[in-house]
mmCIF file of C-alpha atoms in Angstrom:
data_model
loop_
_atom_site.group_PDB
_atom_site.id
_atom_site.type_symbol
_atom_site.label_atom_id
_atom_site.label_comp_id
_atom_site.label_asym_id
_atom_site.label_seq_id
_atom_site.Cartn_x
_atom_site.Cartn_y
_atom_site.Cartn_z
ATOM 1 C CA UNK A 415 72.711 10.999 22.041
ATOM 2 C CA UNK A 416 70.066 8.730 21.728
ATOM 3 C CA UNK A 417 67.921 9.072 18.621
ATOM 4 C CA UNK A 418 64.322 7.420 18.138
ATOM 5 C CA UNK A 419 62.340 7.143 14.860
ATOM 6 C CA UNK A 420 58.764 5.579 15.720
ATOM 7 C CA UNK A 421 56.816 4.191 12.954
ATOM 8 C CA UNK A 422 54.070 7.057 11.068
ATOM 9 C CA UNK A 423 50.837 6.491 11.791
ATOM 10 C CA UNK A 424 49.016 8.936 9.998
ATOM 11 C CA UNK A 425 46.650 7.548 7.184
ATOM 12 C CA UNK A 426 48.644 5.914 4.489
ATOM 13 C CA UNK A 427 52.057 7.163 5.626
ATOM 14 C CA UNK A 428 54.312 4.884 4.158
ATOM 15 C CA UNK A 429 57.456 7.253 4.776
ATOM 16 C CA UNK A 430 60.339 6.759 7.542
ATOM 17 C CA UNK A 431 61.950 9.348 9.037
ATOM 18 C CA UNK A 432 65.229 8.114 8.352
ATOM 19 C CA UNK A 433 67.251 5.586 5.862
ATOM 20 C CA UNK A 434 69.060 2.405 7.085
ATOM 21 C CA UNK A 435 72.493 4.138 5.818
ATOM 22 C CA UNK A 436 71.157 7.470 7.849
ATOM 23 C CA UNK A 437 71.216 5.123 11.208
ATOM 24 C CA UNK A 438 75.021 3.853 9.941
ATOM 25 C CA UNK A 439 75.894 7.521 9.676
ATOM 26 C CA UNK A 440 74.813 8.331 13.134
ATOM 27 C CA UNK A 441 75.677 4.814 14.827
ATOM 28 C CA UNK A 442 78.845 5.434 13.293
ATOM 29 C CA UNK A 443 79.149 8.791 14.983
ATOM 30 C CA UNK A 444 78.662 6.936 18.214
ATOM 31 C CA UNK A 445 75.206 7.698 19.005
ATOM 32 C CA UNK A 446 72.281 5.443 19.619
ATOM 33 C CA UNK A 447 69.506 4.773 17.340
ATOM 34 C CA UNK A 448 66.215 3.135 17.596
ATOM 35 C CA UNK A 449 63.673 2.058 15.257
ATOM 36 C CA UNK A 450 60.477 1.156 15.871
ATOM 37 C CA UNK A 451 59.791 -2.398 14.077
ATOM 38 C CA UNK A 452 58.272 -2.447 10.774
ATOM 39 C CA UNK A 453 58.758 1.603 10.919
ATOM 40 C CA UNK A 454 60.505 1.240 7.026
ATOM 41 C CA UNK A 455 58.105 -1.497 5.618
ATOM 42 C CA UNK A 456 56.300 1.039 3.984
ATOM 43 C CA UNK A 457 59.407 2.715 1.964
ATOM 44 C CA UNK A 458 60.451 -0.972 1.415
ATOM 45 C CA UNK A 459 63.575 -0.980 3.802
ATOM 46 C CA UNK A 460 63.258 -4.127 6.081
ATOM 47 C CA UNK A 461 64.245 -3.923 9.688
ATOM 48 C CA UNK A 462 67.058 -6.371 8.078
ATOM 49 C CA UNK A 463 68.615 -3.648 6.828
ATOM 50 C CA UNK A 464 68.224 -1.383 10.105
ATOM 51 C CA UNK A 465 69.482 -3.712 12.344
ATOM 52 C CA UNK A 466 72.604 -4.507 9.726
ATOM 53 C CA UNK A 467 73.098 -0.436 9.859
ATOM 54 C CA UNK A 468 73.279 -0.716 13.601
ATOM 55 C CA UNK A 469 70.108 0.181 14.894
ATOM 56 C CA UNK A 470 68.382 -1.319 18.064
ATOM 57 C CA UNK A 471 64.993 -2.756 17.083
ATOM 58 C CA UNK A 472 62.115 -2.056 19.181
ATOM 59 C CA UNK A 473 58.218 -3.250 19.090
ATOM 60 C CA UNK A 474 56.580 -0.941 20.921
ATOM 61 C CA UNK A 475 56.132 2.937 20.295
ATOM 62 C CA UNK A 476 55.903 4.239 23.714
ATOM 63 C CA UNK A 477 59.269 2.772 24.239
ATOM 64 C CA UNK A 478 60.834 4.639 21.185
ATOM 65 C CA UNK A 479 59.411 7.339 22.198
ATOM 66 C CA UNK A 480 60.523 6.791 25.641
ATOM 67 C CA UNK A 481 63.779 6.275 24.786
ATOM 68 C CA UNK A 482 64.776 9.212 22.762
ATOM 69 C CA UNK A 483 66.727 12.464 23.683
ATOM 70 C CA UNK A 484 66.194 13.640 19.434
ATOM 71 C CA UNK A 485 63.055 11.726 18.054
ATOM 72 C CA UNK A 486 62.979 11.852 14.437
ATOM 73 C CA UNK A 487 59.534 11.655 12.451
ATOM 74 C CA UNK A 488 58.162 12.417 8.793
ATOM 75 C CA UNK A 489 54.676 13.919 9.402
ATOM 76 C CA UNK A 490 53.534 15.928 12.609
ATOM 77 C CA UNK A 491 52.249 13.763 15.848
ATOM 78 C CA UNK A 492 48.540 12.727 15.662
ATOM 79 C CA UNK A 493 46.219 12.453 19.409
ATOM 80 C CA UNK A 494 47.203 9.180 19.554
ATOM 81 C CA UNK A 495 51.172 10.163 20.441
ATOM 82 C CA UNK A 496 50.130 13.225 22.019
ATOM 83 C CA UNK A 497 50.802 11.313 25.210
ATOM 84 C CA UNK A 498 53.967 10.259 24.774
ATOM 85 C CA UNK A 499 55.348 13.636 25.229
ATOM 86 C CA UNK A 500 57.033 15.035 27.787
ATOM 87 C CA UNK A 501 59.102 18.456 28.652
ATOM 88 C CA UNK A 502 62.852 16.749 27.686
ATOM 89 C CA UNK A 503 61.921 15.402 24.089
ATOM 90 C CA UNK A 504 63.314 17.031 21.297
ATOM 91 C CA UNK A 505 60.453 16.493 18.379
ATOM 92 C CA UNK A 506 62.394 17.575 14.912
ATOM 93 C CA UNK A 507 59.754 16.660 12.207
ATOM 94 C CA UNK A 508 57.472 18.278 9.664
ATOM 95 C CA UNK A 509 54.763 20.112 11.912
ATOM 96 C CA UNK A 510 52.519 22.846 10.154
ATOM 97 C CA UNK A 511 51.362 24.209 13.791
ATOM 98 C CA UNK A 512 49.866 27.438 11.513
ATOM 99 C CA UNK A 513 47.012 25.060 10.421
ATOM 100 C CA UNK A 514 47.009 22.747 14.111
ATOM 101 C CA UNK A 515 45.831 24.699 16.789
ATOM 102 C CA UNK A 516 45.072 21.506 18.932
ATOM 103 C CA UNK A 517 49.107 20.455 18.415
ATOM 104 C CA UNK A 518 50.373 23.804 19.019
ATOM 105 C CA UNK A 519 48.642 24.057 22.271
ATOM 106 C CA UNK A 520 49.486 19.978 23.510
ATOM 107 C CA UNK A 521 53.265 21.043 22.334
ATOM 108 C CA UNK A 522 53.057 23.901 24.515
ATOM 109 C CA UNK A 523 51.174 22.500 27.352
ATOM 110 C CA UNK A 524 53.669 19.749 27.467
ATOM 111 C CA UNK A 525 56.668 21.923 27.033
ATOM 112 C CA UNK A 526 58.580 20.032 24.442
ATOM 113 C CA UNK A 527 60.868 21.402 22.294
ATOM 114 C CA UNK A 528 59.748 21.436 18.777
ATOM 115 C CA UNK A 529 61.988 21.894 15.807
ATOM 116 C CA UNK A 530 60.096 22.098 12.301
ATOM 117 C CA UNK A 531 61.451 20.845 8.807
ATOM 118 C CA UNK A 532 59.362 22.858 7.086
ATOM 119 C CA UNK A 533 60.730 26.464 8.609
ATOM 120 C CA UNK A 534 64.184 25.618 9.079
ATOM 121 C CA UNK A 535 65.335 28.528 6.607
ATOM 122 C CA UNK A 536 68.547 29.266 4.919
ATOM 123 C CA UNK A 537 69.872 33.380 5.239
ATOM 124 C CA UNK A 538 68.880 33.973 1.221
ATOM 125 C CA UNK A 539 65.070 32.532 2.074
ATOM 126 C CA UNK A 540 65.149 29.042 0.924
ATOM 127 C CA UNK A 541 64.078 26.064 2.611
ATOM 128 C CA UNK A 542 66.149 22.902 2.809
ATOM 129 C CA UNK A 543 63.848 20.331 4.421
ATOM 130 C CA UNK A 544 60.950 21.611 2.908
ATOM 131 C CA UNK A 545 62.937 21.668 -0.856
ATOM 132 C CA UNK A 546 62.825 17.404 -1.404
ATOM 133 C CA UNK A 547 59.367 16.885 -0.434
ATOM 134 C CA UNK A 548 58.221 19.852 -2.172
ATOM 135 C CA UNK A 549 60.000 18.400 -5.410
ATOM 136 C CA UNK A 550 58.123 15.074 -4.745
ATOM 137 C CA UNK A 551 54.711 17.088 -3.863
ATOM 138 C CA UNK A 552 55.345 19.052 -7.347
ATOM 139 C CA UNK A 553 55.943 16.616 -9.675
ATOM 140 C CA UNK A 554 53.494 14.306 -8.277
ATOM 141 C CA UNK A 555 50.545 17.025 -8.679
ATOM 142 C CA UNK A 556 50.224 16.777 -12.569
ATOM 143 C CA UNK A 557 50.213 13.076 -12.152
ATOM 144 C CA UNK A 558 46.667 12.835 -9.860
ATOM 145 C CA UNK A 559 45.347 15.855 -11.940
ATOM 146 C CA UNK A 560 45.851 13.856 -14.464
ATOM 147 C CA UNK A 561 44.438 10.960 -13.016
ATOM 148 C CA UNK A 562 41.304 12.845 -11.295
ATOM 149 C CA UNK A 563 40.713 14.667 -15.041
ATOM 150 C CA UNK A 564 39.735 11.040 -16.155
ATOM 151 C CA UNK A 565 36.003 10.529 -16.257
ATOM 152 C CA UNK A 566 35.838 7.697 -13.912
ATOM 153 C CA UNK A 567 37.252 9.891 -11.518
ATOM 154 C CA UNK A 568 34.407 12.218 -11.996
ATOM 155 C CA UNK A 569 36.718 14.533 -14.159
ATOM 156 C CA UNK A 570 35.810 16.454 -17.090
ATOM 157 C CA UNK A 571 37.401 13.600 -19.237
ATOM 158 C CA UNK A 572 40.341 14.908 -20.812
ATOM 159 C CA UNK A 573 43.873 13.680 -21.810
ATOM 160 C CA UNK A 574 46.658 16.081 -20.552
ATOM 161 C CA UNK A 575 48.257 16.381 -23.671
ATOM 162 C CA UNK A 576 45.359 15.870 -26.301
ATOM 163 C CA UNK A 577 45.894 13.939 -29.320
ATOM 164 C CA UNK A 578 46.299 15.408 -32.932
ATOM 165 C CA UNK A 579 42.947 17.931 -33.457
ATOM 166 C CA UNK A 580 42.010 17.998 -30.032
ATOM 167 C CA UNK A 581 43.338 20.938 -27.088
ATOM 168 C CA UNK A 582 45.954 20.149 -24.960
ATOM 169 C CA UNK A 583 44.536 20.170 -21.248
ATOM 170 C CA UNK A 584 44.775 24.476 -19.483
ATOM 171 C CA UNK A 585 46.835 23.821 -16.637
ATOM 172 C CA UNK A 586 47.187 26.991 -14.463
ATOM 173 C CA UNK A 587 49.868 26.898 -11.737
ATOM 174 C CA UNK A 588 49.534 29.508 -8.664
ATOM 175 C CA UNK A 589 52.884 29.903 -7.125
ATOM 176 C CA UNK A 590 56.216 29.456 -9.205
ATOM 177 C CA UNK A 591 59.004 28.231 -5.890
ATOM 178 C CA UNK A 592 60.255 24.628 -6.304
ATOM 179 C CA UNK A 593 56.667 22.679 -5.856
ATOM 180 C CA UNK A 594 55.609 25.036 -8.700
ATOM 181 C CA UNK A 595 58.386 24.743 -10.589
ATOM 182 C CA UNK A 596 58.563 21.060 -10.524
ATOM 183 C CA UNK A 597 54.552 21.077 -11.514
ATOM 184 C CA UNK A 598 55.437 23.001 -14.408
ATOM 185 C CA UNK A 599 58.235 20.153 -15.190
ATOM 186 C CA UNK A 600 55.559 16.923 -15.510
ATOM 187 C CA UNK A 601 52.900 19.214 -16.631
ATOM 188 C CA UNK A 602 54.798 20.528 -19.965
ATOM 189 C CA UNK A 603 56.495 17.186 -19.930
ATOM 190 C CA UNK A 604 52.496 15.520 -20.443
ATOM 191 C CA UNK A 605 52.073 17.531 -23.280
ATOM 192 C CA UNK A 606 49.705 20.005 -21.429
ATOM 193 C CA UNK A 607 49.170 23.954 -22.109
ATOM 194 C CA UNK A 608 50.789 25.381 -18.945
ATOM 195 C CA UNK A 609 50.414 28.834 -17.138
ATOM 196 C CA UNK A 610 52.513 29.345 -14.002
ATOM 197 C CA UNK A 611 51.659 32.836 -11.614
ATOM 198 C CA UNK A 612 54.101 33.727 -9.535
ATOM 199 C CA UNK A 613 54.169 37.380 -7.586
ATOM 200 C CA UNK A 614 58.006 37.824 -8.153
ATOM 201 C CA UNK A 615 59.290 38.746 -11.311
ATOM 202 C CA UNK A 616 63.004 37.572 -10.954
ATOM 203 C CA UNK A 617 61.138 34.045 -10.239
ATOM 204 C CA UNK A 618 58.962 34.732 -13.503
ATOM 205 C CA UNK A 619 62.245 35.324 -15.887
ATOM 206 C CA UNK A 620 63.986 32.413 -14.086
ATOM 207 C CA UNK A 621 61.058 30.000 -15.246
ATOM 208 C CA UNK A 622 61.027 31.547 -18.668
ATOM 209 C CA UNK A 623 64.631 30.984 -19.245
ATOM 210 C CA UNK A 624 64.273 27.229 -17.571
ATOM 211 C CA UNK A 625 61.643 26.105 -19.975
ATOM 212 C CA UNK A 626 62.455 28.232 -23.045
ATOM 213 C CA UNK A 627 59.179 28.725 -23.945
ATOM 214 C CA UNK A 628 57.273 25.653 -23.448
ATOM 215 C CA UNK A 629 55.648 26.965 -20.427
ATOM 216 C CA UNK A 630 53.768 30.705 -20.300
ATOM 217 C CA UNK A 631 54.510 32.931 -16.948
ATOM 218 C CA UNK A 632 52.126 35.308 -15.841
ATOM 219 C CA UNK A 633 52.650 38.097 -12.921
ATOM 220 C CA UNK A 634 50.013 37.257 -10.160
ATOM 221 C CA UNK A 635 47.085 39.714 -9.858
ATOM 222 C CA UNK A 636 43.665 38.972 -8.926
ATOM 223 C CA UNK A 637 42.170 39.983 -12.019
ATOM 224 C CA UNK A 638 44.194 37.956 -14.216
ATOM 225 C CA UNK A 639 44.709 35.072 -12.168
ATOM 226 C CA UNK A 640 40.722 34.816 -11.539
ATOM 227 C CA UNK A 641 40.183 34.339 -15.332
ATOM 228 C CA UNK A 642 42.893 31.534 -16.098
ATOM 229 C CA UNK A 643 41.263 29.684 -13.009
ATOM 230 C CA UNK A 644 37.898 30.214 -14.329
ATOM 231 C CA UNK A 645 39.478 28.746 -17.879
ATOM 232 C CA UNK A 646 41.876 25.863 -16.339
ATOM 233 C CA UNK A 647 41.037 22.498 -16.608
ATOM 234 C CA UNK A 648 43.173 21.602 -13.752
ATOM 235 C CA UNK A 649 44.825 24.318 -11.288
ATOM 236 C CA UNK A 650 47.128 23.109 -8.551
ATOM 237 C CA UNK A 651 48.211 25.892 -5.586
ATOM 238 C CA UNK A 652 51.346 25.497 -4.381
ATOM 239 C CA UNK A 653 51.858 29.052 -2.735
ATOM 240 C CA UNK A 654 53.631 28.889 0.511
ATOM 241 C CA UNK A 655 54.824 31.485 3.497
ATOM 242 C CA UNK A 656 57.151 30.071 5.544
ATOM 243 C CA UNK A 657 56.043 28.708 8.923
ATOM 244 C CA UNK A 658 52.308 30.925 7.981
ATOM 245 C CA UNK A 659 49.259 29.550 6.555
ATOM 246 C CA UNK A 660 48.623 29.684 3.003
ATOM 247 C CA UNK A 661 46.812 32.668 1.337
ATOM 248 C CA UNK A 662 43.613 31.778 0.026
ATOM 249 C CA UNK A 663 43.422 32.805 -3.482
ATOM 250 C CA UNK A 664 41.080 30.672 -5.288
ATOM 251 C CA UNK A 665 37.378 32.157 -3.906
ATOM 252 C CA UNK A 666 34.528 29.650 -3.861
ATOM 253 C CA UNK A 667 32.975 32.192 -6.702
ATOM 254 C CA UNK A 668 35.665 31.394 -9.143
ATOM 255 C CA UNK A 669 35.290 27.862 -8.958
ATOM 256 C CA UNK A 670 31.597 28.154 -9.195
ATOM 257 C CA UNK A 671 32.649 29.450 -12.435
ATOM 258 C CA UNK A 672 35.019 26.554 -13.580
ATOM 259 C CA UNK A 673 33.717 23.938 -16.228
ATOM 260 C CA UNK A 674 32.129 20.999 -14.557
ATOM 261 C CA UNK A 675 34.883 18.007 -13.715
ATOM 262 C CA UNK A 676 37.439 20.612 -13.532
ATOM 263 C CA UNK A 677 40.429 19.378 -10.797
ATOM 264 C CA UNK A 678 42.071 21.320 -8.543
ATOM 265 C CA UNK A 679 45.325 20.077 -6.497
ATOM 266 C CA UNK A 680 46.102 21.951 -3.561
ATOM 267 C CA UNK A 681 49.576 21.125 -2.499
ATOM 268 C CA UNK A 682 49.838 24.026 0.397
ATOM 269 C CA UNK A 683 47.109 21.727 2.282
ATOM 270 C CA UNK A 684 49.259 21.480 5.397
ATOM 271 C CA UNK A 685 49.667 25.287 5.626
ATOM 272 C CA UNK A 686 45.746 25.675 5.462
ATOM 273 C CA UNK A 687 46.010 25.225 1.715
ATOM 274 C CA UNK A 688 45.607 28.368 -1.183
ATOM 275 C CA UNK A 689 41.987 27.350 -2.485
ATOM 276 C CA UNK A 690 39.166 28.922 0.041
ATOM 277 C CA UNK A 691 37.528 25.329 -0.071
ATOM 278 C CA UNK A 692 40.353 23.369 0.719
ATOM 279 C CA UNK A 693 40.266 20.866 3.835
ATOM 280 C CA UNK A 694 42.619 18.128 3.954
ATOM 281 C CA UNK A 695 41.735 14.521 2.710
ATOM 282 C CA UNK A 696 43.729 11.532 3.084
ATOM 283 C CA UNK A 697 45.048 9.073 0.368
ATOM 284 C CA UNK A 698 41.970 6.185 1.190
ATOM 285 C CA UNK A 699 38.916 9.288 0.347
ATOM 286 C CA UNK A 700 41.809 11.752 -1.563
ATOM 287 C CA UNK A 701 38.711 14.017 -3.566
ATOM 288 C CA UNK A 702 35.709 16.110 -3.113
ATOM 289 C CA UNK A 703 33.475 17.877 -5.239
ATOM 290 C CA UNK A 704 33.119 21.644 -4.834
ATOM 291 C CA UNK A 705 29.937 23.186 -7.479
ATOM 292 C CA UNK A 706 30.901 20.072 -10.065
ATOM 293 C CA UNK A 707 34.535 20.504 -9.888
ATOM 294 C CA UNK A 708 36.376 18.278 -8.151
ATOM 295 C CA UNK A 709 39.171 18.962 -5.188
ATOM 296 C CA UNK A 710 42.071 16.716 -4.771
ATOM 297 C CA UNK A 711 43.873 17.801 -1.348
ATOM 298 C CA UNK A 712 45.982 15.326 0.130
ATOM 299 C CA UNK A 713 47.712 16.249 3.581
ATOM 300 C CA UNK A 714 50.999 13.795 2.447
ATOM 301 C CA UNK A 715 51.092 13.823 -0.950
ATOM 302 C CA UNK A 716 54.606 12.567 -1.226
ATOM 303 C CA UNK A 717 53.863 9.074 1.136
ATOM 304 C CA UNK A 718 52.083 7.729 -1.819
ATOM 305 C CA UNK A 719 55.794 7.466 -3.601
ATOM 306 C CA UNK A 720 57.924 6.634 -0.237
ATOM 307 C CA UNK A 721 60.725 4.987 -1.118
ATOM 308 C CA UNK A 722 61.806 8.079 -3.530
ATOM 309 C CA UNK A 723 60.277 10.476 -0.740
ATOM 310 C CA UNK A 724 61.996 8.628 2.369
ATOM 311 C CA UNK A 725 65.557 8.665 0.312
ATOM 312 C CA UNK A 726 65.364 12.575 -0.698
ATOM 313 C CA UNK A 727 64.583 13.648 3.154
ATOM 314 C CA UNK A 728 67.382 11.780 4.741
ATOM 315 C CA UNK A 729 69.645 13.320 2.705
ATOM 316 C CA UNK A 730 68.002 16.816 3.368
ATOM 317 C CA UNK A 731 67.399 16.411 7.153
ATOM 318 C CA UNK A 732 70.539 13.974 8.333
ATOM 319 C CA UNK A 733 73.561 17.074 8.508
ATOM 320 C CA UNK A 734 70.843 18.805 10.408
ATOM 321 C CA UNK A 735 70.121 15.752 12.498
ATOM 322 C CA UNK A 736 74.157 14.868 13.101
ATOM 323 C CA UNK A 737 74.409 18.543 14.034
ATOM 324 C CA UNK A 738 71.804 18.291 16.821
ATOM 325 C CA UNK A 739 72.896 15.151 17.947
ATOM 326 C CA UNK A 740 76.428 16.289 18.198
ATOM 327 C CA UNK A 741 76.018 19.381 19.814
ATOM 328 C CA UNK A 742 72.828 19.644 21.595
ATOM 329 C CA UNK A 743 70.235 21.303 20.947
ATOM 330 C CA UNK A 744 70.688 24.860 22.253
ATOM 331 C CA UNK A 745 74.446 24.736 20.947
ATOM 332 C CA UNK A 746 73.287 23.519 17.151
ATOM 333 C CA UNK A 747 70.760 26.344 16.706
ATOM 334 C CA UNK A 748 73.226 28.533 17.995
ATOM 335 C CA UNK A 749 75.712 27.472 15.415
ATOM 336 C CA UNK A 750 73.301 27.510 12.984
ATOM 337 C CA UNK A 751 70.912 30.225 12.582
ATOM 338 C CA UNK A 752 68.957 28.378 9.541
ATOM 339 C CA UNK A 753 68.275 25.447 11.862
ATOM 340 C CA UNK A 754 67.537 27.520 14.398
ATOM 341 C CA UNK A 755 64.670 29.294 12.414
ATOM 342 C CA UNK A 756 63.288 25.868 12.645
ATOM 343 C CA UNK A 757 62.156 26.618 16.096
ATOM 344 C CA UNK A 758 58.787 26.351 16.840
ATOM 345 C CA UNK A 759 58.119 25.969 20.408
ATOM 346 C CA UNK A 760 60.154 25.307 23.452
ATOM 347 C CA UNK A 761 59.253 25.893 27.412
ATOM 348 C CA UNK A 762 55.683 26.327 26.559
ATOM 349 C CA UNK A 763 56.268 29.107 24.262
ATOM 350 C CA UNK A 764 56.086 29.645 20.567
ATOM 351 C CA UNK A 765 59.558 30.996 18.689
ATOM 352 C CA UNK A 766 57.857 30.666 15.474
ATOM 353 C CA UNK A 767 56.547 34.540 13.972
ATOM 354 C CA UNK A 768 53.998 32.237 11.545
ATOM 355 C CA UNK A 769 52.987 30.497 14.019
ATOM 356 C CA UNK A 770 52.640 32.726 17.131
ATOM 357 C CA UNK A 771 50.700 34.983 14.217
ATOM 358 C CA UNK A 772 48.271 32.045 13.035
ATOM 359 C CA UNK A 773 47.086 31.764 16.544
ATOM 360 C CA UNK A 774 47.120 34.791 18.234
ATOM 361 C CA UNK A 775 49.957 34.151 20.157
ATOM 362 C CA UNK A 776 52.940 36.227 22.024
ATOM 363 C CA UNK A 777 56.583 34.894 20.148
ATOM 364 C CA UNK A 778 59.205 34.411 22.731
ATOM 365 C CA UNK A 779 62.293 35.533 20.468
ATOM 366 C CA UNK A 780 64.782 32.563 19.552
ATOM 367 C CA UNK A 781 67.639 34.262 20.843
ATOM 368 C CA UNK A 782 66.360 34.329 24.283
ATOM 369 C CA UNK A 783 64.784 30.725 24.085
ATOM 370 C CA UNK A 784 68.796 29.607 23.310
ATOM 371 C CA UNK A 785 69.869 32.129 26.373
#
């Protein structure tokens, strides 16, 4: 098969879709793979190390895109590739078409076949592709909180952990699956007083047992959870439904109510995000200010630490990838019924329930999209 991976172009996306010993595996396997030039720059992989791997070097996007059978990419295609697809692509990349009505409609008008990281979904709920940049997203989200709490950054102008005779920064976590968990890692780790809600109580018991103690669970209600936001210094949301948009939990009310210079992270900004203010922002202009506090929602959180983030989603996405590859398409979701959750459109139809739901759409099932 032939297997592209074009260069990101999304604001400050430093990430590759795939590792110079990724392209070995699949060269290896007797497939062809191109790289854009300059496409691993950003994760500091040269196109050295590409072309050593095996990979056939190309300048110009439209002919990677051109060029592919399987095109591989990190983040979902802005306008500006809109045009490069066409009805025998298969896209297999993180998309978020709950929160991008304008993609899902060019996907659909354009009849590719999309396949998204983000719900390809193993049979006891958890998500594979979504897992390593989730990990990244988590334990990066303490780190700008941190960062934004800082005066200069127009934060309330507090140390996470305090120093002897001063608080601790309140850190309240909404949402207690791995990008929650791994919050709750740094957070505790910076010496901050952390609160994590979660819905499910078997998740609850799981993170009380993990941390021993060092970090408090609470069982999500609106009540309860309105006062710890009110009281946080910094909340990050990291609530997710696969494939769906996010819930909004945080109303504009309660963070009228929020100490000036509070932060809030929202890491569920590609699925609409968790905090009713939330819109996404982009590394260059990451904050806003919402009634004194300040917002910190960045749409690609893990790009900022690419080499780390480019590493961790080869290894999650490259059996999938191999599997297409070697199989086809229609024949790998078949075979797999995790990847082929990871159907989102195909034939000008959405397979996606989240999706089809966002948007008001009819779901063609995926059974009959593979018949």
């Amino acid at each position: 098969m032939r297997i592209s991976v074009p260069t990101e172009v999304k604001n400050n996306e430093y990430r590759v879709a795939l590792t110079p010993s990724g392209v070995h595996d699949l060269v290896a396997s007797g497939h062809e793979v191109f790289v854009q030039s300059g496409a691993g720059l950003g994760s500091s992989m040269p196109d050295g190390e590409y072309r050593d791997a095996g990979a056939t070097m190309l300048d110009d996007a439209a002919e990677v895109w051109a060029r592919a059978e399987l095109l591989l990419k990190v983040k979902e295609p802005i306008a500006s590739e809109y045009g490069y697809f066409r009805d025998d692509l298969v896209l297999f990349t993180y998309l978020h078409l709950a929160a991008d009505r304008a993609l899902t409609d060019r996907l659909l008008a354009d009849g590719m076949t999309a396949i998204a990281y983000e719900t390809v979904q193993l049979a006891g709920g958890g998500l594979p592709l979504l897992a390593p940049m989730s990990e990244v997203a988590g334990r990066l989200a303490p780190m700008v909180g941190a960062h934004t709490l800082m005066r200069s950054s127009g934060g309330r102008g507090l140390l996470m952990s305090g120093v002897p005779g001063t608080r601790p920064t309140r850190v309240t976590i909404i949402g207690g699956g791995v990008a929650g968990a791994n919050a709750a890692v740094v957070a505790a780790g910076m010496g901050a007083d952390v609160t994590v809600f979660d819905t499910k109580l078997p998740r609850l018991r799981y993170l009380d047992d993990h941390f021993q103690g060092r970090v408090k669970t609470a069982a999500s209600n609106p009540l309860d959870l309105d006062r710890a936001v009110v009281d946080s210094d910094l909340v990050i949301g990291s609530v997710l439904i696969p494939g769906a948009k996010a819930p909004k939990l945080v109303t504009n009310d309660m963070v009228a109510r929020m100490r000036p210079g509070s932060v809030l992270v929202d890491i569920a900004v590609d699925q609409g995000g968790c905090f009713a203010d939330t819109h996404p922002t982009t590394h260059d202009d990451p904050t806003f200010t919402v009634h004194d506090t300040v917002f910190y929602c960045v749409a690609n959180m893990p790009g900022a630490v690419p080499n780390t983030s480019t590493s961790a989603l080869t290894n999650a996405t490259l059996p999938y990838a191999r599997q297409i590859a070697r199989l086809g398409w229609k024949d790998a979701l078949r075979a797999d019924s995790a990847l082929a959750a990871g159907l989102n459109t195909v034939a000008g139809q959405v397979a996606n329930t989240g999706v089809a739901l966002a948007h008001g759409m009819t779901q063609v099932p995926v059974a009959d999209a593979l018949a």
